[in-house]
mmCIF file of C-alpha atoms and ligand atoms in Angstrom:
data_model
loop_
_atom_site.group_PDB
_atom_site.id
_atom_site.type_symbol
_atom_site.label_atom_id
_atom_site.label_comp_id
_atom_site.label_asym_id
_atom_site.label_seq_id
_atom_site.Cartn_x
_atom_site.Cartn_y
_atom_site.Cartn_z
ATOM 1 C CA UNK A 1 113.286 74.440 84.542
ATOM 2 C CA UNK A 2 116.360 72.311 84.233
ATOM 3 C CA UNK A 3 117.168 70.893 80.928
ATOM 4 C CA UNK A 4 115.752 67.088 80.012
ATOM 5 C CA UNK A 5 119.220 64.694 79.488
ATOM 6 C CA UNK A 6 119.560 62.963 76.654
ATOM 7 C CA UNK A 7 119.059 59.265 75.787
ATOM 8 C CA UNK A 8 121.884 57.758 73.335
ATOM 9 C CA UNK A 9 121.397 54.423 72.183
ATOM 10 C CA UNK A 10 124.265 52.086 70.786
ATOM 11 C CA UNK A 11 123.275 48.989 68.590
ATOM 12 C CA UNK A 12 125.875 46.579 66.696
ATOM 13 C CA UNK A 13 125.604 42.811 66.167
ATOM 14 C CA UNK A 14 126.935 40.601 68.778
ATOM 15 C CA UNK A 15 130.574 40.178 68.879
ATOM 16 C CA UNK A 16 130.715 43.670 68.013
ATOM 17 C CA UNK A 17 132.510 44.752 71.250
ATOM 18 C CA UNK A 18 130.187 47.004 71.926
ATOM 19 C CA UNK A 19 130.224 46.007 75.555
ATOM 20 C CA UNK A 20 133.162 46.783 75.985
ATOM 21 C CA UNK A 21 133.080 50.098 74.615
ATOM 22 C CA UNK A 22 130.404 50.872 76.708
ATOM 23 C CA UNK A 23 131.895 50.242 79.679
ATOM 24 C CA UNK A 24 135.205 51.950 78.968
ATOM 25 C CA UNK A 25 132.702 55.025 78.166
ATOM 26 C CA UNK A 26 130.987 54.868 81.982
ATOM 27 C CA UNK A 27 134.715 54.329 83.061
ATOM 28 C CA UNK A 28 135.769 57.734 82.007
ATOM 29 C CA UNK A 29 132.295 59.559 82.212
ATOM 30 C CA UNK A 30 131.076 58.246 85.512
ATOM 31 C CA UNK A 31 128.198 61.087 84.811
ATOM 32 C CA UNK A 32 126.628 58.575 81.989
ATOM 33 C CA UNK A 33 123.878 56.249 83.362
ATOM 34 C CA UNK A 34 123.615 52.906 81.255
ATOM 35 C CA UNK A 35 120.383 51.407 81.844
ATOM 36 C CA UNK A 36 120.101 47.811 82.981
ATOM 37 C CA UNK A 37 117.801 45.420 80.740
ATOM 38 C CA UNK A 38 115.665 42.438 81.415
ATOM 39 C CA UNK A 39 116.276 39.483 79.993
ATOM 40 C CA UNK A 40 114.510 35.913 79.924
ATOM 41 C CA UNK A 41 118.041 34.606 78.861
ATOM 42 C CA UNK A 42 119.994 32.523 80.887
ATOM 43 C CA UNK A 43 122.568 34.389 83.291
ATOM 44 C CA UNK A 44 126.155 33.716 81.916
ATOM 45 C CA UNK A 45 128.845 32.489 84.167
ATOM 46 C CA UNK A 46 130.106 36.021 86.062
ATOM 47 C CA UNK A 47 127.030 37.669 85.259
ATOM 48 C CA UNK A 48 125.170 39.555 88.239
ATOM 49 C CA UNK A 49 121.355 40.607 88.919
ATOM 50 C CA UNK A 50 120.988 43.911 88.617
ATOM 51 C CA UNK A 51 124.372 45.063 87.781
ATOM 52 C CA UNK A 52 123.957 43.168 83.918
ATOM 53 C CA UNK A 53 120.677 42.401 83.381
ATOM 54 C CA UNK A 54 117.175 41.577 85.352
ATOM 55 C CA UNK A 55 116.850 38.047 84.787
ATOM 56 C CA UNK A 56 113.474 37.127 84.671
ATOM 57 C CA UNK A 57 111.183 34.545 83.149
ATOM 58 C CA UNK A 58 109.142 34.324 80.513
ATOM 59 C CA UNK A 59 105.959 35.274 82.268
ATOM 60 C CA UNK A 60 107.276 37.424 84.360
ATOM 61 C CA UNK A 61 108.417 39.404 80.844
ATOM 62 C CA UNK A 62 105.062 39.128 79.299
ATOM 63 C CA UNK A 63 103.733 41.056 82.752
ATOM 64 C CA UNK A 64 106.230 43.467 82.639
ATOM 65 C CA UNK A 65 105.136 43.917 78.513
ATOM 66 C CA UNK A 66 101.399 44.364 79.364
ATOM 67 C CA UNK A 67 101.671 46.397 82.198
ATOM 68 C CA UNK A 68 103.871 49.022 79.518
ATOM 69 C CA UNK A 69 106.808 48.947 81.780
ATOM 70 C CA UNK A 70 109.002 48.648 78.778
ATOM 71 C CA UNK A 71 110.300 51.236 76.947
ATOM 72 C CA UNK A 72 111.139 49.271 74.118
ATOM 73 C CA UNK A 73 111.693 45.021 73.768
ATOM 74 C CA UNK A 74 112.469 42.949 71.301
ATOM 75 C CA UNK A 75 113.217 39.090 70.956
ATOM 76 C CA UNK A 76 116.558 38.095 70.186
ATOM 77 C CA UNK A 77 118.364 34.829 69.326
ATOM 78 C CA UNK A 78 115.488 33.223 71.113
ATOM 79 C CA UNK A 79 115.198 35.178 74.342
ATOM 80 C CA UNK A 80 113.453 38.257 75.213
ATOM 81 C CA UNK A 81 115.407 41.313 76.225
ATOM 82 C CA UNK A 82 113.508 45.470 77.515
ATOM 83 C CA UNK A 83 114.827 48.529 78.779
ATOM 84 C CA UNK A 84 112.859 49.101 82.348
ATOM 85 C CA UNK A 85 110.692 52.487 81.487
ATOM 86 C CA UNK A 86 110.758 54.100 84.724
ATOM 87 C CA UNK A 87 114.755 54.522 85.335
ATOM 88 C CA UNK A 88 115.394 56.091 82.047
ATOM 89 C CA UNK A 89 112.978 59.001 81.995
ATOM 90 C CA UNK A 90 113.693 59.757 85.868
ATOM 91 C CA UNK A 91 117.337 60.101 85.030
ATOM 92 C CA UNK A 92 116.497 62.051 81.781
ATOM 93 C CA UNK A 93 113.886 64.177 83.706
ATOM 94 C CA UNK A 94 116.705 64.582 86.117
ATOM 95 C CA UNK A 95 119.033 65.900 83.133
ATOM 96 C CA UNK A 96 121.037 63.312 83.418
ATOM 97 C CA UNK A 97 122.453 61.313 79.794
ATOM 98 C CA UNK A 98 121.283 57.865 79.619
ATOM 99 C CA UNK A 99 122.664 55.299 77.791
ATOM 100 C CA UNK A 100 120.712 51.815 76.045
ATOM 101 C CA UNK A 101 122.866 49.223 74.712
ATOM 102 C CA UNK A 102 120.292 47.520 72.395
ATOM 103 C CA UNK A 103 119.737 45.860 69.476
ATOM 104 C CA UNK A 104 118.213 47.354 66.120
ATOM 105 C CA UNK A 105 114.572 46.566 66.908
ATOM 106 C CA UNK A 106 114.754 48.133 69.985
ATOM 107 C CA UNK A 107 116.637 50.854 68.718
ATOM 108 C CA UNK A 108 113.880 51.044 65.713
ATOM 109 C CA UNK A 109 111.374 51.402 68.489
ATOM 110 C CA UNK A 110 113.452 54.039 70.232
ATOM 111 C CA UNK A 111 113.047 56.378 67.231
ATOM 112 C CA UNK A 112 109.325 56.370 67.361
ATOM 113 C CA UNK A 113 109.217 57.255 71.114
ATOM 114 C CA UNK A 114 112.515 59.784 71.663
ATOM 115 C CA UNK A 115 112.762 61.132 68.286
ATOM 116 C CA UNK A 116 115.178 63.365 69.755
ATOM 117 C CA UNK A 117 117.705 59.906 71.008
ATOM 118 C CA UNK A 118 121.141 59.757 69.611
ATOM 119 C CA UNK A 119 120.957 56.615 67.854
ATOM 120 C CA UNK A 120 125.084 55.093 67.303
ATOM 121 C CA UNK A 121 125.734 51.855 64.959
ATOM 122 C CA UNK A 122 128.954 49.740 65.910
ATOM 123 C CA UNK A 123 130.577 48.171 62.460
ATOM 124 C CA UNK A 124 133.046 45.208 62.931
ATOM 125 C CA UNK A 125 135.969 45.218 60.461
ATOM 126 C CA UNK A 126 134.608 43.180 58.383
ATOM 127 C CA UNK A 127 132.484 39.675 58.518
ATOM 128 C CA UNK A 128 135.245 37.229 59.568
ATOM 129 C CA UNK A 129 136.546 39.202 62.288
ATOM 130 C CA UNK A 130 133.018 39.384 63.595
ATOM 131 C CA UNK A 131 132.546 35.268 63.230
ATOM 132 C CA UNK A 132 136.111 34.689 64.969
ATOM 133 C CA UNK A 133 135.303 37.068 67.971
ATOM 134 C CA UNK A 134 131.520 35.862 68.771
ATOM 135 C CA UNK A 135 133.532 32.204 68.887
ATOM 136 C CA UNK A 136 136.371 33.426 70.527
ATOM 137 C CA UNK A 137 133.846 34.458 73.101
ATOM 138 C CA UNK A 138 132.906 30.581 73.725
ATOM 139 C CA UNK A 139 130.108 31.641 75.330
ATOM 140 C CA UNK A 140 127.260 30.500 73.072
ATOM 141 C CA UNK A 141 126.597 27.161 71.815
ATOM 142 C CA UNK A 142 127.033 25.859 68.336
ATOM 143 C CA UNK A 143 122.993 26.824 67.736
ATOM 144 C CA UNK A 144 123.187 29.999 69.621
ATOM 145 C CA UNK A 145 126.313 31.408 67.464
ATOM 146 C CA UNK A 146 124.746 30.321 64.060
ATOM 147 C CA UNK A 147 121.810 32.427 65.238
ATOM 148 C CA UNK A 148 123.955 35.644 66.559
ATOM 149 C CA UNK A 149 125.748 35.565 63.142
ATOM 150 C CA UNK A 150 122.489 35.965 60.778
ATOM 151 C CA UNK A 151 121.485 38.133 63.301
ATOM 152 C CA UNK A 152 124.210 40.172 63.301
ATOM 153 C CA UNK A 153 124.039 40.141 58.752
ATOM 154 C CA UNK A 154 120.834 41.764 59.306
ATOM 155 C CA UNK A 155 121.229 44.093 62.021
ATOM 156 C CA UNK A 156 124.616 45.409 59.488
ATOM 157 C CA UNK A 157 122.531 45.963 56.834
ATOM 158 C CA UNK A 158 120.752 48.405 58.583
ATOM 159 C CA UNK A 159 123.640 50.283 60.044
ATOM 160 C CA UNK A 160 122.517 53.542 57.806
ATOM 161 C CA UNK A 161 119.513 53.750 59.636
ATOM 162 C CA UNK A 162 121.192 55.615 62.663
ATOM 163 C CA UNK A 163 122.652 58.864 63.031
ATOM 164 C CA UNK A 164 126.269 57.526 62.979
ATOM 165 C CA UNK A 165 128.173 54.849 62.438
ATOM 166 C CA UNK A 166 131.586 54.009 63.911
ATOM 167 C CA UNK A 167 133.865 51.133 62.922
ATOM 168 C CA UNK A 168 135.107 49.110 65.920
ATOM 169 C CA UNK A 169 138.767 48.022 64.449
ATOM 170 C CA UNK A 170 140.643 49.796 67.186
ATOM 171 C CA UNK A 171 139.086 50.463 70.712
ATOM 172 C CA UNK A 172 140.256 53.463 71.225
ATOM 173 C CA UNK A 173 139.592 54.841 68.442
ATOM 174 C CA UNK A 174 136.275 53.794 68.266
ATOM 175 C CA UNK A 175 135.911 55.298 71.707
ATOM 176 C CA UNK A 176 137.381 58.631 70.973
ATOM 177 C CA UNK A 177 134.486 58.700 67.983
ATOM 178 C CA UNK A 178 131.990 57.421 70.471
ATOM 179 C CA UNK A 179 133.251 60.456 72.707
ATOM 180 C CA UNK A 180 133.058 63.432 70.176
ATOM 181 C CA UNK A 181 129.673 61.975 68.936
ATOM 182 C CA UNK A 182 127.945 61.857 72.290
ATOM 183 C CA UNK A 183 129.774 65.390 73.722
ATOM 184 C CA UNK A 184 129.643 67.253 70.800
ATOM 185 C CA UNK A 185 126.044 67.355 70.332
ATOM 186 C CA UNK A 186 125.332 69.687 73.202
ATOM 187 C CA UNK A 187 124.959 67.527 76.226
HETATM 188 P P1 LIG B 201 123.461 39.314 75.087
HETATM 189 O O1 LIG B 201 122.623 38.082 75.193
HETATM 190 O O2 LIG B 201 124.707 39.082 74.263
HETATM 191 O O3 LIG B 201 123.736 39.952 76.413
HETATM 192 O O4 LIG B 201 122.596 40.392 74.272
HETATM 193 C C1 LIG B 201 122.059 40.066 73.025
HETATM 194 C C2 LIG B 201 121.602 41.325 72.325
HETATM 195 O O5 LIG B 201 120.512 41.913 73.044
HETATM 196 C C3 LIG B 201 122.678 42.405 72.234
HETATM 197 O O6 LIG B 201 122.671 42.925 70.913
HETATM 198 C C4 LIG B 201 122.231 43.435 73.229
HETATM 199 O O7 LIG B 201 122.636 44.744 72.868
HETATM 200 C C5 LIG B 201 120.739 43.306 73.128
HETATM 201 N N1 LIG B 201 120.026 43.841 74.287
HETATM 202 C C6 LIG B 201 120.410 43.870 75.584
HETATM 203 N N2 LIG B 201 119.500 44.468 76.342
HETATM 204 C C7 LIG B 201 118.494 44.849 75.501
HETATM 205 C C8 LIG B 201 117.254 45.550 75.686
HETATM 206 O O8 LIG B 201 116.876 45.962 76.777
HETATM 207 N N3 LIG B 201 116.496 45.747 74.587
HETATM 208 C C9 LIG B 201 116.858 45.318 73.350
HETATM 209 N N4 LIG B 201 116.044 45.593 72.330
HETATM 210 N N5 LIG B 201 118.024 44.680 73.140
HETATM 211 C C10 LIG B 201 118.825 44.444 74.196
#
């Protein structure tokens, strides 16, 4: 029997970049499959179905929640966001690694159902850093990046929950870490 892949999850507050590091990661490890959320939030300018999230609406989440076709969800800044069940245990059962970019409920949630899950925190520098980027972004409004940013002091309080934590100063740095943490442990 061939060998069940491994699920890796990577939480961090908002701002945190780790978007960014994610997709650098599927850049250079094609092999990787990141696993595309629903979301009942709003579709940003540039943002695609299906290739960044399943937008959907509110009921249409709550239908997707009863039926148990999420793996894990969680509400966030006011909108509801799930990893899709089915995809991620076909690829695992396939062997392949899958990767959930989540926040720390999800990621909570995660440890009760794949004990076994790689679970990575992404630190900003520090506090201010965080604050300028999440504006810098200018994608939020005033409301929405008041709630990111107590968000995100909560979610950093809890970075010692996971297996590892990695400090997203420089990016390539932080992906090198990201890179020994996830191909190191036996893949
Ligand atoms: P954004 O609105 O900036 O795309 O995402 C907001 C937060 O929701 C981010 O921390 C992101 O990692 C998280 N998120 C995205 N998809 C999911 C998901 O499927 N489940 C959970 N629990 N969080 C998610």
């Amino acid at each position: 029997m061939s060998k069940a892949g491994k699920l890796i999850v990577v939480t961090g507050p908002s701002g945190v970049g780790k978007g960014t590091l994610v997709r650098l990661l599927l850049k250079r490890h094609p092999q990787l499959y990141l696993s595309i959320s629903t979301t009942t939030r709003q579709p940003r300018p540039g943002e695609v179905e299906g290739q960044h999230y399943y937008f959907v609406s509110q009921d249409m989440f709550k239908q997707m929640v009863s039926a148990n076709e999420l793996l894990e969800w969680a509400e966030y800044a006011g909108n509801y966001y799930g990893t899709p069940r089915k995809p991620v245990e076909q690829h695992i059962k396939r062997g392949e690694s899958v990767l959930l970019e989540i926040e720390l409920e999800g990621a909570r949630q995660i440890q009760q159902t794949f004990a076994n899950a790689l679970r990575i925190f992404i630190l900003p520098p520090n506090m201010a850093e965080l604050e300028q980027r999440i504006r810098r972004r200018g994608q939020d409004n005033q409301e929405a990046i008041a709630r990111r940013l107590e968000r995100a002091k909560a979610e950093i309080e809890a970075a010692d929950e996971f297996d590892l934590q990695i400090f997203n100063d420089n990016l390539e740095d932080a992906l090198v870490s990201l890179e020994a943490a996830i191909f190191t442990k036996q893949m």
